[in-house]
PDB file of C-alpha atoms in Angstrom:
ATOM      1  CA  MET A   1      -1.177  16.461  -9.856  1.00 96.00           C
ATOM      2  CA  ALA A   2       1.505  15.695  -7.310  1.00 97.00           C
ATOM      3  CA  ILE A   3       4.945  14.192  -7.847  1.00 98.00           C
ATOM      4  CA  ILE A   4       6.531  12.173  -5.070  1.00 98.00           C
ATOM      5  CA  THR A   5      10.190  11.192  -5.396  1.00 98.00           C
ATOM      6  CA  VAL A   6      11.035   8.049  -3.453  1.00 98.00           C
ATOM      7  CA  SER A   7      14.760   8.008  -2.711  1.00 98.00           C
ATOM      8  CA  ASP A   8      16.927   7.672   0.367  1.00 97.00           C
ATOM      9  CA  GLY A   9      19.694   9.691  -1.293  1.00 97.00           C
ATOM     10  CA  VAL A  10      17.468  12.577  -2.385  1.00 97.00           C
ATOM     11  CA  ALA A  11      15.635  12.627   0.953  1.00 97.00           C
ATOM     12  CA  ALA A  12      18.990  12.839   2.783  1.00 97.00           C
ATOM     13  CA  GLY A  13      20.243  15.628   0.504  1.00 96.00           C
ATOM     14  CA  ARG A  14      23.045  13.506  -0.966  1.00 97.00           C
ATOM     15  CA  ARG A  15      21.616  13.503  -4.495  1.00 96.00           C
ATOM     16  CA  GLU A  16      19.660  15.848  -6.709  1.00 97.00           C
ATOM     17  CA  ASP A  17      16.083  14.925  -7.580  1.00 97.00           C
ATOM     18  CA  ARG A  18      16.159  14.176 -11.278  1.00 97.00           C
ATOM     19  CA  GLY A  19      13.243  11.732 -11.417  1.00 97.00           C
ATOM     20  CA  GLY A  20      10.566  14.215 -10.352  1.00 97.00           C
ATOM     21  CA  PRO A  21      11.487  16.844 -12.953  1.00 97.00           C
ATOM     22  CA  ALA A  22      11.732  14.099 -15.612  1.00 98.00           C
ATOM     23  CA  CYS A  23       8.171  13.016 -14.832  1.00 98.00           C
ATOM     24  CA  GLU A  24       6.869  16.552 -15.199  1.00 97.00           C
ATOM     25  CA  ALA A  25       8.801  17.078 -18.448  1.00 97.00           C
ATOM     26  CA  ALA A  26       7.553  13.796 -19.956  1.00 97.00           C
ATOM     27  CA  LEU A  27       3.912  14.633 -19.250  1.00 97.00           C
ATOM     28  CA  ARG A  28       4.319  18.137 -20.660  1.00 96.00           C
ATOM     29  CA  GLU A  29       6.063  16.764 -23.769  1.00 96.00           C
ATOM     30  CA  ALA A  30       3.149  14.366 -24.207  1.00 95.00           C
ATOM     31  CA  GLY A  31       0.824  17.363 -24.333  1.00 94.00           C
ATOM     32  CA  LEU A  32      -0.923  16.817 -21.021  1.00 93.00           C
ATOM     33  CA  PRO A  33      -2.010  19.845 -19.004  1.00 89.00           C
ATOM     34  CA  VAL A  34       0.288  19.672 -16.001  1.00 91.00           C
ATOM     35  CA  GLU A  35      -0.502  21.643 -12.876  1.00 94.00           C
ATOM     36  CA  ILE A  36       1.800  20.575 -10.064  1.00 95.00           C
ATOM     37  CA  ARG A  37      -0.017  21.021  -6.767  1.00 95.00           C
ATOM     38  CA  ALA A  38       2.610  19.309  -4.636  1.00 96.00           C
ATOM     39  CA  ARG A  39       6.155  17.965  -4.850  1.00 97.00           C
ATOM     40  CA  GLU A  40       7.511  15.767  -2.131  1.00 97.00           C
ATOM     41  CA  VAL A  41      10.555  13.658  -1.473  1.00 98.00           C
ATOM     42  CA  VAL A  42      10.305  10.669   0.833  1.00 98.00           C
ATOM     43  CA  PRO A  43      12.880   8.009   1.706  1.00 98.00           C
ATOM     44  CA  ASP A  44      12.651   4.438   0.433  1.00 97.00           C
ATOM     45  CA  ASP A  45      10.424   3.552   3.344  1.00 97.00           C
ATOM     46  CA  PRO A  46       7.027   1.899   2.771  1.00 98.00           C
ATOM     47  CA  GLN A  47       5.416   3.814   5.644  1.00 98.00           C
ATOM     48  CA  ALA A  48       6.612   7.160   4.248  1.00 98.00           C
ATOM     49  CA  VAL A  49       5.407   6.269   0.746  1.00 98.00           C
ATOM     50  CA  ALA A  50       2.008   5.153   2.056  1.00 98.00           C
ATOM     51  CA  ALA A  51       1.664   8.269   4.214  1.00 98.00           C
ATOM     52  CA  ALA A  52       2.332  10.518   1.213  1.00 98.00           C
ATOM     53  CA  ALA A  53      -0.204   8.583  -0.883  1.00 98.00           C
ATOM     54  CA  ARG A  54      -2.873   8.850   1.797  1.00 97.00           C
ATOM     55  CA  ARG A  55      -2.212  12.503   2.565  1.00 96.00           C
ATOM     56  CA  LEU A  56      -2.068  13.720  -1.036  1.00 96.00           C
ATOM     57  CA  GLY A  57      -4.561  11.292  -2.518  1.00 94.00           C
ATOM     58  CA  ASP A  58      -7.216  11.831   0.124  1.00 95.00           C
ATOM     59  CA  SER A  59      -6.861  15.619   0.289  1.00 92.00           C
ATOM     60  CA  GLY A  60      -8.713  16.169  -2.973  1.00 90.00           C
ATOM     61  CA  SER A  61      -6.040  18.606  -4.123  1.00 90.00           C
ATOM     62  CA  ALA A  62      -4.536  16.257  -6.717  1.00 94.00           C
ATOM     63  CA  ASP A  63      -6.263  13.834  -9.067  1.00 96.00           C
ATOM     64  CA  LEU A  64      -2.984  12.207 -10.158  1.00 97.00           C
ATOM     65  CA  LEU A  65      -0.090  11.110  -7.951  1.00 98.00           C
ATOM     66  CA  VAL A  66       3.106  10.103  -9.719  1.00 98.00           C
ATOM     67  CA  PHE A  67       5.676   8.269  -7.597  1.00 98.00           C
ATOM     68  CA  THR A  68       9.170   8.011  -9.054  1.00 98.00           C
ATOM     69  CA  GLY A  69      11.545   5.537  -7.461  1.00 98.00           C
ATOM     70  CA  GLY A  70      11.410   2.390  -5.409  1.00 97.00           C
ATOM     71  CA  THR A  71      10.141   0.147  -8.216  1.00 97.00           C
ATOM     72  CA  GLY A  72      13.284  -1.905  -8.767  1.00 96.00           C
ATOM     73  CA  VAL A  73      14.427  -5.149  -7.204  1.00 96.00           C
ATOM     74  CA  SER A  74      16.924  -3.893  -4.625  1.00 95.00           C
ATOM     75  CA  PRO A  75      16.208  -4.524  -0.926  1.00 95.00           C
ATOM     76  CA  ARG A  76      14.952  -0.949  -0.315  1.00 95.00           C
ATOM     77  CA  ASP A  77      12.657  -0.819  -3.389  1.00 97.00           C
ATOM     78  CA  ARG A  78       9.205  -1.207  -1.860  1.00 98.00           C
ATOM     79  CA  THR A  79       7.006   1.428  -3.511  1.00 98.00           C
ATOM     80  CA  PRO A  80       4.615  -1.142  -5.070  1.00 98.00           C
ATOM     81  CA  GLU A  81       4.199  -2.900  -1.723  1.00 98.00           C
ATOM     82  CA  ALA A  82       3.436   0.434  -0.034  1.00 98.00           C
ATOM     83  CA  LEU A  83       0.852   1.501  -2.624  1.00 98.00           C
ATOM     84  CA  ARG A  84      -0.946  -1.748  -3.465  1.00 98.00           C
ATOM     85  CA  PRO A  85      -2.884  -2.051  -0.150  1.00 98.00           C
ATOM     86  CA  LEU A  86      -4.052   1.559  -0.503  1.00 98.00           C
ATOM     87  CA  MET A  87      -5.605   1.079  -3.940  1.00 98.00           C
ATOM     88  CA  ASP A  88      -9.308   0.506  -4.407  1.00 97.00           C
ATOM     89  CA  LEU A  89      -8.580  -0.782  -7.916  1.00 97.00           C
ATOM     90  CA  GLU A  90      -5.311  -1.827  -9.491  1.00 98.00           C
ATOM     91  CA  ILE A  91      -4.768  -1.076 -13.194  1.00 98.00           C
ATOM     92  CA  PRO A  92      -2.399  -3.779 -14.451  1.00 98.00           C
ATOM     93  CA  GLY A  93      -2.548  -2.546 -18.046  1.00 97.00           C
ATOM     94  CA  PHE A  94      -0.537   0.595 -17.274  1.00 98.00           C
ATOM     95  CA  PRO A  95       2.612  -1.233 -16.091  1.00 98.00           C
ATOM     96  CA  GLU A  96       2.146  -3.861 -18.798  1.00 97.00           C
ATOM     97  CA  LYS A  97       2.171  -1.131 -21.451  1.00 97.00           C
ATOM     98  CA  MET A  98       5.125   0.627 -19.810  1.00 97.00           C
ATOM     99  CA  ARG A  99       7.269  -2.501 -19.747  1.00 96.00           C
ATOM    100  CA  SER A 100       6.186  -3.576 -23.218  1.00 96.00           C
ATOM    101  CA  GLU A 101       7.145  -0.257 -24.795  1.00 96.00           C
ATOM    102  CA  THR A 102      10.324   0.407 -22.816  1.00 95.00           C
ATOM    103  CA  GLY A 103      11.564  -3.194 -22.793  1.00 94.00           C
ATOM    104  CA  ARG A 104      12.048  -3.311 -26.548  1.00 92.00           C
ATOM    105  CA  ASP A 105      15.073  -1.033 -26.398  1.00 92.00           C
ATOM    106  CA  PHE A 106      16.067  -1.620 -22.779  1.00 93.00           C
ATOM    107  CA  PRO A 107      15.557  -5.232 -21.653  1.00 94.00           C
ATOM    108  CA  ALA A 108      16.323  -4.381 -18.018  1.00 93.00           C
ATOM    109  CA  ALA A 109      12.978  -2.532 -18.026  1.00 94.00           C
ATOM    110  CA  TYR A 110      11.386  -5.909 -17.337  1.00 94.00           C
ATOM    111  CA  LEU A 111      12.990  -5.829 -13.880  1.00 95.00           C
ATOM    112  CA  SER A 112      11.011  -2.715 -12.975  1.00 96.00           C
ATOM    113  CA  ARG A 113       7.876  -3.162 -10.900  1.00 97.00           C
ATOM    114  CA  GLN A 114       5.686  -0.240 -11.908  1.00 98.00           C
ATOM    115  CA  ILE A 115       2.195  -0.110 -10.457  1.00 98.00           C
ATOM    116  CA  ALA A 116      -0.925   1.931 -11.151  1.00 98.00           C
ATOM    117  CA  GLY A 117      -4.352   2.109  -9.621  1.00 98.00           C
ATOM    118  CA  ILE A 118      -7.170   4.170  -8.194  1.00 98.00           C
ATOM    119  CA  ARG A 119      -7.477   5.394  -4.617  1.00 97.00           C
ATOM    120  CA  GLY A 120     -10.773   7.151  -4.090  1.00 95.00           C
ATOM    121  CA  ARG A 121     -10.959   9.694  -6.901  1.00 95.00           C
ATOM    122  CA  CYS A 122      -7.212   9.759  -7.566  1.00 97.00           C
ATOM    123  CA  LEU A 123      -4.998   7.912 -10.055  1.00 98.00           C
ATOM    124  CA  LEU A 124      -1.711   6.637  -8.599  1.00 98.00           C
ATOM    125  CA  ILE A 125       1.173   5.700 -10.876  1.00 98.00           C
ATOM    126  CA  ALA A 126       4.610   4.489  -9.740  1.00 98.00           C
ATOM    127  CA  VAL A 127       7.487   4.559 -12.222  1.00 98.00           C
ATOM    128  CA  PRO A 128      11.258   4.009 -11.965  1.00 98.00           C
ATOM    129  CA  GLY A 129      13.470   6.563 -10.281  1.00 96.00           C
ATOM    130  CA  SER A 130      15.849   6.962 -13.193  1.00 96.00           C
ATOM    131  CA  PRO A 131      14.968  10.057 -15.214  1.00 97.00           C
ATOM    132  CA  THR A 132      15.054   8.153 -18.502  1.00 96.00           C
ATOM    133  CA  GLY A 133      12.992   5.245 -17.176  1.00 97.00           C
ATOM    134  CA  ALA A 134      10.459   7.517 -15.493  1.00 98.00           C
ATOM    135  CA  GLY A 135       9.985   9.643 -18.592  1.00 97.00           C
ATOM    136  CA  ASP A 136       9.761   6.690 -20.959  1.00 97.00           C
ATOM    137  CA  CYS A 137       7.196   4.951 -18.774  1.00 98.00           C
ATOM    138  CA  LEU A 138       4.974   8.006 -18.460  1.00 98.00           C
ATOM    139  CA  ARG A 139       5.153   8.708 -22.189  1.00 97.00           C
ATOM    140  CA  ALA A 140       4.027   5.109 -22.793  1.00 97.00           C
ATOM    141  CA  VAL A 141       0.751   5.700 -20.918  1.00 98.00           C
ATOM    142  CA  ALA A 142       0.299   9.448 -21.319  1.00 97.00           C
ATOM    143  CA  SER A 143      -2.605   9.096 -23.742  1.00 96.00           C
ATOM    144  CA  LEU A 144      -4.472   6.933 -21.202  1.00 97.00           C
ATOM    145  CA  ILE A 145      -3.978   9.170 -18.176  1.00 97.00           C
ATOM    146  CA  PRO A 146      -6.713  11.771 -18.874  1.00 96.00           C
ATOM    147  CA  HIS A 147      -9.353   9.080 -19.401  1.00 95.00           C
ATOM    148  CA  ALA A 148      -8.293   7.154 -16.287  1.00 96.00           C
ATOM    149  CA  VAL A 149      -8.401  10.344 -14.209  1.00 96.00           C
ATOM    150  CA  ALA A 150     -11.817  11.244 -15.610  1.00 95.00           C
ATOM    151  CA  LEU A 151     -13.167   7.786 -14.744  1.00 94.00           C
ATOM    152  CA  ALA A 152     -11.706   8.005 -11.237  1.00 95.00           C
ATOM    153  CA  GLN A 153     -13.454  11.358 -10.878  1.00 93.00           C
ATOM    154  CA  GLY A 154     -16.792   9.780 -11.789  1.00 89.00           C
ATOM    155  CA  ALA A 155     -17.113  10.425 -15.529  1.00 87.00           C
ATOM    156  CA  PRO A 156     -19.226   7.955 -17.514  1.00 84.00           C
ATOM    157  CA  SER A 157     -17.235   4.957 -18.689  1.00 75.00           C
ATOM    158  CA  GLU A 158     -18.407   5.038 -22.291  1.00 67.00           C
ATOM    159  CA  HIS A 159     -15.701   6.044 -24.708  1.00 58.00           C
ATOM    160  CA  PRO A 160     -15.711   5.825 -28.476  1.00 56.00           C
ATOM    161  CA  ARG A 161     -13.256   3.629 -30.286  1.00 61.00           C
ATOM    162  CA  PRO A 162     -11.177   5.394 -32.911  1.00 61.00           C
ATOM    163  CA  ALA A 163     -12.487   4.856 -36.439  1.00 55.00           C
TER     164      ALA A 163
END
């Protein structure tokens, strides 16, 4: 797994990275085995986001890339636009579930533009940059992440429905 924080302020050293650690904490709290193979900070620049996705996703060192930041509606928020062309498959259900679960208590969650998909054998997920938003979004899909990663890695697609 790799965590990429997308933030001009963090990249410039003007702010502390709180989104990245929140992502890691949320996945651990959800009971997922978390082995961080890389942590990066890139500015809110589509080329930098895409370069990180290609480099980390294609290296084979991480089967899950979590991007935190750049999913809002401000002029510099372009993480979805940077990642979408790189995906072999988009998974619209992940962001739908994230917004559905987080929007109940925080209506502004519907302004967030999360994205998820597969690049090669790697799952990419982009969540908000706010620590609370990032954590809430990842907790909303945590139970789906292992199966999505396994499928991206080539596991058979059959899965039993709970009784």
